[in-house]
Short mmCIF file of C-alpha atoms in Angstrom, two decimals:
data_model
loop_
_atom_site.label_atom_id
_atom_site.label_comp_id
_atom_site.label_asym_id
_atom_site.label_seq_id
_atom_site.Cartn_x
_atom_site.Cartn_y
_atom_site.Cartn_z
CA MET A 180 -59.88 -38.07 -4.50
CA VAL A 181 -62.37 -40.14 -6.46
CA ALA A 182 -60.51 -39.40 -9.72
CA SER A 183 -57.24 -40.60 -8.17
CA VAL A 184 -58.83 -43.89 -7.10
CA ARG A 185 -60.22 -44.49 -10.61
CA ARG A 186 -56.76 -43.86 -12.18
CA VAL A 187 -55.18 -46.41 -9.80
CA GLU A 188 -57.81 -49.06 -10.74
CA GLU A 189 -57.26 -48.47 -14.47
CA ARG A 190 -53.47 -48.88 -14.09
CA THR A 191 -53.93 -52.18 -12.17
CA THR A 192 -56.28 -53.61 -14.83
CA THR A 193 -53.92 -52.65 -17.63
CA ALA A 194 -50.91 -54.27 -15.93
CA ALA A 195 -52.79 -57.54 -15.24
CA GLY A 196 -54.41 -57.69 -18.69
CA PRO A 197 -57.39 -59.89 -19.63
CA ALA A 198 -57.49 -63.59 -18.80
CA GLY A 199 -55.29 -65.61 -21.14
CA ALA A 200 -53.52 -62.54 -22.57
CA PRO A 201 -49.74 -62.02 -22.39
CA GLY A 202 -48.79 -60.57 -19.09
CA ALA A 203 -51.71 -62.19 -17.30
CA ALA A 204 -51.06 -63.61 -13.90
CA PRO A 205 -50.31 -67.36 -14.04
CA GLY A 206 -53.08 -69.67 -12.81
CA PRO A 207 -54.56 -73.06 -13.37
CA ALA A 208 -55.42 -73.70 -17.02
CA PRO A 209 -59.09 -74.40 -17.68
CA ALA A 210 -59.99 -77.98 -18.55
CA PRO A 211 -60.32 -78.42 -22.30
CA ALA A 212 -63.80 -79.02 -23.54
CA SER A 213 -64.40 -82.43 -25.02
CA GLU A 214 -66.41 -82.94 -28.17
CA ASP A 215 -67.84 -86.21 -26.78
CA GLY A 216 -69.14 -84.71 -23.54
CA PRO A 217 -68.26 -82.55 -20.55
CA GLY A 218 -64.77 -82.22 -19.20
CA PRO A 219 -63.32 -84.00 -16.19
CA ASP A 220 -65.36 -84.27 -13.04
CA PRO A 221 -64.67 -81.20 -10.86
CA HIS A 222 -65.23 -83.38 -7.80
CA PRO A 223 -63.22 -86.60 -8.42
CA ASP A 224 -63.65 -89.65 -6.21
CA PRO A 225 -60.99 -89.49 -3.43
CA HIS A 226 -60.86 -93.34 -3.39
CA PRO A 227 -60.83 -94.53 -7.00
CA ALA A 228 -61.04 -98.27 -7.76
CA PRO A 229 -57.60 -99.81 -8.42
CA CYS A 230 -56.76 -100.79 -12.00
CA PRO A 231 -56.44 -104.55 -12.66
CA ALA A 232 -52.86 -105.72 -12.55
CA PRO A 233 -51.45 -106.83 -15.92
CA ARG A 234 -51.01 -110.59 -16.42
CA CYS A 235 -47.46 -111.71 -15.84
CA ALA A 236 -45.81 -113.43 -18.77
CA SER A 237 -44.95 -116.45 -16.61
CA GLU A 238 -48.47 -116.77 -15.19
CA PRO A 239 -50.20 -119.92 -16.51
CA VAL A 240 -53.12 -119.49 -18.91
CA PRO A 241 -56.36 -120.82 -17.41
CA VAL A 242 -57.46 -124.19 -18.81
CA SER A 243 -60.73 -123.99 -20.69
CA ARG A 244 -63.45 -126.59 -20.96
CA ALA A 245 -62.41 -127.29 -24.55
CA ASP A 246 -58.84 -127.99 -23.42
CA ARG A 247 -60.01 -130.45 -20.78
CA ALA A 248 -62.23 -132.21 -23.31
CA ALA A 249 -59.34 -132.44 -25.77
CA VAL A 250 -57.03 -133.99 -23.17
CA ARG A 251 -59.75 -136.44 -22.10
CA ASP A 252 -60.38 -137.57 -25.67
CA ALA A 253 -56.67 -137.77 -26.42
CA LEU A 254 -55.89 -139.93 -23.41
CA GLY A 255 -58.84 -142.22 -24.10
CA VAL A 256 -57.85 -142.81 -27.72
CA GLY A 257 -54.15 -143.07 -26.93
CA VAL A 258 -54.56 -145.68 -24.20
CA ALA A 259 -57.17 -147.76 -26.05
CA VAL A 260 -55.24 -147.96 -29.31
CA GLY A 261 -51.79 -148.03 -27.71
CA LEU A 262 -52.55 -151.32 -25.98
CA SER A 263 -53.13 -152.98 -29.35
CA GLY A 264 -49.39 -152.71 -29.97
CA PHE A 265 -49.14 -155.87 -27.90
CA ALA A 266 -51.08 -157.72 -30.63
CA PHE A 267 -48.75 -156.30 -33.26
CA GLY A 268 -45.66 -157.48 -31.39
CA VAL A 269 -47.05 -161.00 -31.12
CA THR A 270 -48.18 -161.05 -34.76
CA ALA A 271 -44.84 -159.74 -36.02
CA ALA A 272 -42.95 -162.35 -34.03
CA GLY A 273 -45.24 -165.05 -35.44
CA ALA A 274 -44.49 -163.79 -38.96
CA GLY A 275 -40.79 -164.37 -38.40
CA LEU A 276 -39.60 -160.86 -37.59
CA SER A 277 -36.91 -160.48 -34.97
CA LEU A 278 -37.26 -158.34 -31.87
CA ALA A 279 -35.15 -155.56 -33.40
CA GLN A 280 -37.15 -155.59 -36.65
CA THR A 281 -40.46 -155.50 -34.81
CA CYS A 282 -39.46 -152.62 -32.55
CA ALA A 283 -37.94 -150.71 -35.48
CA LEU A 284 -41.23 -150.87 -37.34
CA SER A 285 -43.11 -149.36 -34.41
CA LEU A 286 -40.46 -146.70 -33.74
CA LEU A 287 -39.93 -145.57 -37.33
CA VAL A 288 -43.10 -146.43 -39.23
CA PHE A 289 -45.60 -145.84 -36.42
CA THR A 290 -48.80 -146.41 -38.34
CA GLY A 291 -50.69 -149.43 -37.11
CA ALA A 292 -52.71 -150.34 -40.18
CA SER A 293 -49.63 -150.36 -42.41
CA GLN A 294 -47.64 -152.37 -39.86
CA PHE A 295 -50.37 -154.99 -39.54
CA ALA A 296 -50.73 -155.14 -43.33
CA LEU A 297 -47.00 -155.74 -43.72
CA VAL A 298 -46.66 -158.51 -41.14
CA GLY A 299 -50.00 -160.03 -42.18
CA ALA A 300 -48.87 -160.33 -45.78
CA LEU A 301 -45.56 -161.83 -44.71
CA ALA A 302 -47.27 -164.31 -42.39
CA ALA A 303 -49.58 -165.41 -45.22
CA GLY A 304 -46.59 -166.22 -47.40
CA GLY A 305 -46.59 -163.09 -49.54
CA GLY A 306 -43.45 -161.63 -50.98
CA ALA A 307 -41.64 -158.75 -49.35
CA ALA A 308 -42.31 -156.44 -52.31
CA ALA A 309 -46.08 -157.04 -52.28
CA ALA A 310 -46.22 -156.68 -48.50
CA ALA A 311 -44.26 -153.42 -48.57
CA ALA A 312 -46.39 -152.08 -51.43
CA GLY A 313 -49.59 -152.74 -49.51
CA ALA A 314 -48.21 -151.12 -46.36
CA LEU A 315 -46.95 -148.11 -48.30
CA PHE A 316 -50.27 -147.66 -50.02
CA LEU A 317 -52.12 -147.66 -46.71
CA GLY A 318 -49.61 -145.19 -45.31
CA LEU A 319 -50.28 -142.68 -48.09
CA ARG A 320 -53.47 -141.60 -46.36
CA ASN A 321 -51.32 -139.92 -43.71
CA ALA A 322 -50.05 -137.50 -46.36
CA PHE A 323 -53.60 -136.30 -46.94
CA TYR A 324 -54.11 -136.01 -43.19
CA GLY A 325 -51.00 -133.85 -43.07
CA LEU A 326 -52.36 -131.43 -45.66
CA ARG A 327 -55.49 -130.86 -43.62
CA LEU A 328 -53.70 -130.69 -40.26
CA SER A 329 -51.21 -128.12 -41.54
CA GLU A 330 -54.08 -125.68 -41.97
CA VAL A 331 -55.69 -126.51 -38.64
CA LEU A 332 -52.61 -126.60 -36.39
CA ARG A 333 -50.36 -123.97 -38.05
CA LEU A 334 -47.33 -125.22 -36.12
CA PRO A 335 -43.98 -123.37 -36.07
CA GLY A 336 -41.25 -124.90 -38.20
CA ARG A 337 -39.30 -126.39 -35.29
CA TYR A 338 -42.26 -128.60 -34.30
CA ARG A 339 -43.13 -129.91 -37.75
CA PRO A 340 -40.64 -132.82 -37.93
CA LEU A 341 -42.04 -134.24 -34.69
CA ALA A 342 -45.61 -133.60 -35.80
CA ALA A 343 -45.01 -135.34 -39.14
CA GLN A 344 -44.05 -138.55 -37.33
CA TRP A 345 -47.31 -138.44 -35.37
CA VAL A 346 -49.71 -137.78 -38.26
CA ILE A 347 -51.86 -140.93 -38.11
CA ASP A 348 -55.54 -141.82 -37.96
CA GLU A 349 -55.95 -141.29 -34.22
CA THR A 350 -54.14 -137.96 -33.87
CA SER A 351 -55.92 -136.59 -36.92
CA ALA A 352 -59.32 -137.68 -35.64
CA VAL A 353 -58.80 -136.07 -32.23
CA ALA A 354 -57.32 -132.84 -33.59
CA LEU A 355 -59.95 -132.30 -36.28
CA ALA A 356 -62.76 -132.82 -33.78
CA GLN A 357 -61.72 -129.82 -31.63
CA PRO A 358 -63.48 -126.43 -31.82
CA ASP A 359 -60.39 -124.18 -31.92
CA ARG A 360 -56.69 -124.24 -32.78
CA ARG A 361 -55.41 -124.32 -29.20
CA SER A 362 -57.44 -127.40 -28.25
CA ALA A 363 -56.63 -129.00 -31.62
CA ARG A 364 -52.90 -128.67 -30.94
CA LEU A 365 -53.36 -129.99 -27.43
CA GLY A 366 -55.38 -132.98 -28.61
CA PHE A 367 -52.90 -133.76 -31.37
CA PHE A 368 -49.79 -133.78 -29.18
CA VAL A 369 -51.35 -135.53 -26.18
CA THR A 370 -52.72 -138.26 -28.44
CA GLY A 371 -49.42 -138.59 -30.28
CA ALA A 372 -47.28 -138.75 -27.15
CA THR A 373 -49.56 -141.18 -25.32
CA LEU A 374 -49.97 -143.47 -28.29
CA TYR A 375 -46.31 -143.42 -29.31
CA VAL A 376 -45.10 -144.40 -25.83
CA LEU A 377 -47.71 -147.10 -25.26
CA TRP A 378 -47.53 -148.51 -28.79
CA ASN A 379 -43.78 -149.01 -28.64
CA LEU A 380 -43.83 -150.35 -25.09
CA THR A 381 -46.56 -152.90 -25.83
CA THR A 382 -44.85 -153.85 -29.09
CA LEU A 383 -41.74 -154.74 -27.11
CA LEU A 384 -43.72 -156.71 -24.54
CA GLY A 385 -45.70 -158.52 -27.22
CA SER A 386 -42.61 -159.52 -29.14
CA LEU A 387 -40.87 -160.73 -25.98
CA GLY A 388 -43.90 -162.71 -24.85
CA ALA A 389 -44.74 -164.21 -28.23
CA GLY A 390 -42.92 -167.45 -27.44
CA ALA A 391 -44.94 -168.02 -24.28
CA LEU A 392 -48.24 -167.22 -25.95
CA GLY A 393 -47.76 -169.41 -28.98
CA ASP A 394 -49.83 -168.85 -32.11
CA PRO A 395 -51.57 -165.43 -32.01
CA ALA A 396 -54.52 -166.92 -33.88
CA ASP A 397 -55.31 -169.16 -30.92
CA TRP A 398 -55.87 -166.06 -28.78
CA GLY A 399 -57.58 -164.03 -31.47
CA LEU A 400 -54.85 -161.39 -31.34
CA ASP A 401 -54.40 -161.52 -35.11
CA ALA A 402 -57.80 -159.86 -35.47
CA ALA A 403 -56.99 -156.96 -33.16
CA GLY A 404 -55.37 -154.83 -35.86
CA PRO A 405 -58.19 -155.12 -38.41
CA ALA A 406 -60.75 -154.62 -35.64
CA VAL A 407 -59.13 -151.37 -34.53
CA PHE A 408 -58.90 -150.18 -38.14
CA LEU A 409 -62.57 -150.95 -38.77
CA ALA A 410 -63.54 -149.17 -35.55
CA LEU A 411 -61.75 -146.05 -36.77
CA LEU A 412 -63.22 -146.36 -40.25
CA ALA A 413 -66.85 -146.88 -39.25
CA PRO A 414 -67.57 -143.28 -38.03
CA MET A 415 -66.26 -141.93 -41.36
CA LEU A 416 -68.95 -143.75 -43.34
CA ASP A 417 -71.44 -140.95 -42.78
CA SER A 418 -72.68 -140.60 -46.36
CA VAL A 419 -74.14 -142.84 -49.04
CA ARG A 420 -71.10 -142.31 -51.27
CA ALA A 421 -68.68 -143.38 -48.52
CA ARG A 422 -70.69 -146.50 -47.76
CA VAL A 423 -70.85 -147.43 -51.45
CA VAL A 424 -67.07 -147.08 -51.80
CA ALA A 425 -66.47 -149.16 -48.67
CA ALA A 426 -68.83 -151.93 -49.81
CA LEU A 427 -67.23 -152.03 -53.26
CA ALA A 428 -63.76 -152.22 -51.70
CA VAL A 429 -64.83 -155.20 -49.57
CA VAL A 430 -66.20 -156.99 -52.63
CA LEU A 431 -63.02 -156.40 -54.63
CA ALA A 432 -60.79 -157.56 -51.77
CA LEU A 433 -62.76 -160.74 -51.12
CA ALA A 434 -63.01 -161.56 -54.83
CA THR A 435 -59.28 -161.25 -55.43
CA LEU A 436 -58.11 -162.77 -52.14
CA PRO A 437 -57.93 -166.38 -53.42
CA LEU A 438 -56.45 -165.34 -56.76
CA LEU A 439 -53.67 -162.88 -55.93
CA PRO A 440 -50.65 -162.96 -53.59
CA ALA A 441 -51.06 -161.66 -50.06
CA GLY A 442 -51.04 -157.88 -49.90
CA VAL A 443 -52.15 -157.34 -53.49
CA PRO A 444 -55.93 -157.49 -52.76
CA VAL A 445 -55.50 -154.36 -50.64
CA LEU A 446 -54.20 -152.52 -53.70
CA VAL A 447 -57.05 -153.82 -55.84
CA ALA A 448 -59.60 -152.68 -53.24
CA ALA A 449 -58.34 -149.12 -53.68
CA LEU A 450 -59.92 -149.14 -57.15
CA ALA A 451 -63.31 -148.81 -55.45
CA ALA A 452 -62.95 -145.04 -55.12
CA PRO A 453 -62.33 -144.21 -58.82
CA LEU A 454 -64.95 -146.75 -59.90
CA ALA A 455 -67.52 -145.08 -57.68
CA LEU A 456 -66.60 -141.66 -59.08
CA VAL A 457 -66.93 -142.90 -62.68
CA GLY A 458 -70.35 -144.36 -61.92
CA ARG A 459 -71.46 -141.10 -60.36
CA ARG A 460 -70.42 -139.10 -63.43
CA ARG A 461 -72.21 -141.40 -65.84
CA ARG A 462 -75.47 -141.23 -63.92
CA PRO A 463 -76.14 -137.49 -64.52
CA ARG A 464 -75.23 -137.89 -68.19
CA ALA A 465 -77.70 -140.73 -68.59
CA GLY A 466 -80.39 -138.66 -66.92
CA ALA A 467 -79.70 -135.71 -69.23
CA GLU A 468 -79.95 -137.94 -72.34
CA GLY A 469 -83.25 -139.37 -71.07
CA GLU A 470 -84.71 -135.87 -70.75
CA ARG A 471 -83.80 -135.14 -74.35
#
């Protein structure tokens, strides 16, 4: 009897086979062991915390503190400088430019210092060639701004024609002062849009109201353009070299003002930069010869 029971047990074990062997009864597979630690928790939480929902593509990106600061600076600069277009409209009308010519300058040229230099030279009796040369020379600085801004903004190709029209002192100053690319783009375009709209609107109003105001010099409006330009230039004189170049440019302009036609002293003042560089190169050489 006992022998029969043992034979039945042996047959059952042989048919089932060892765990994991072919012919074994199917069952739940053991959890694989992890090299980094134990396997899954045998007692999982019946109420797991829900996963955060993915951000929808149309959901707005939260505005950061840097973005708000960029918009604040852009609006401040755009409004303050845009109102000086009124002075340009009055000055251009006093120089003999028609309403269409004045508005075309603001729409197409859109660089205040060059526009004031052009109408100022014409109002002083300078020739059109000298006035245009002075305005063009002042406008060349925007090309150097563009080289720097292209690295900072990294705009797609479809936005570059619009951005090129807005590369001026104010947009460059606001964009380059931002801590990251997003706020730099925001500051650049908000400044450009605000200033472009206000500058052209006030240019139109200034040109239309020039007849009622009379001579711009009586109101001091002829000094508004140079004052704005000096206000933008002053923060850039943060080194001894920059201050030396600026002082030398002032001396050259004042010395040649009574001798040359209007607009030409601006070109002569540009010689201050290479003269300062030549003087700086000669100074180390003289010191080296003295040591010998």
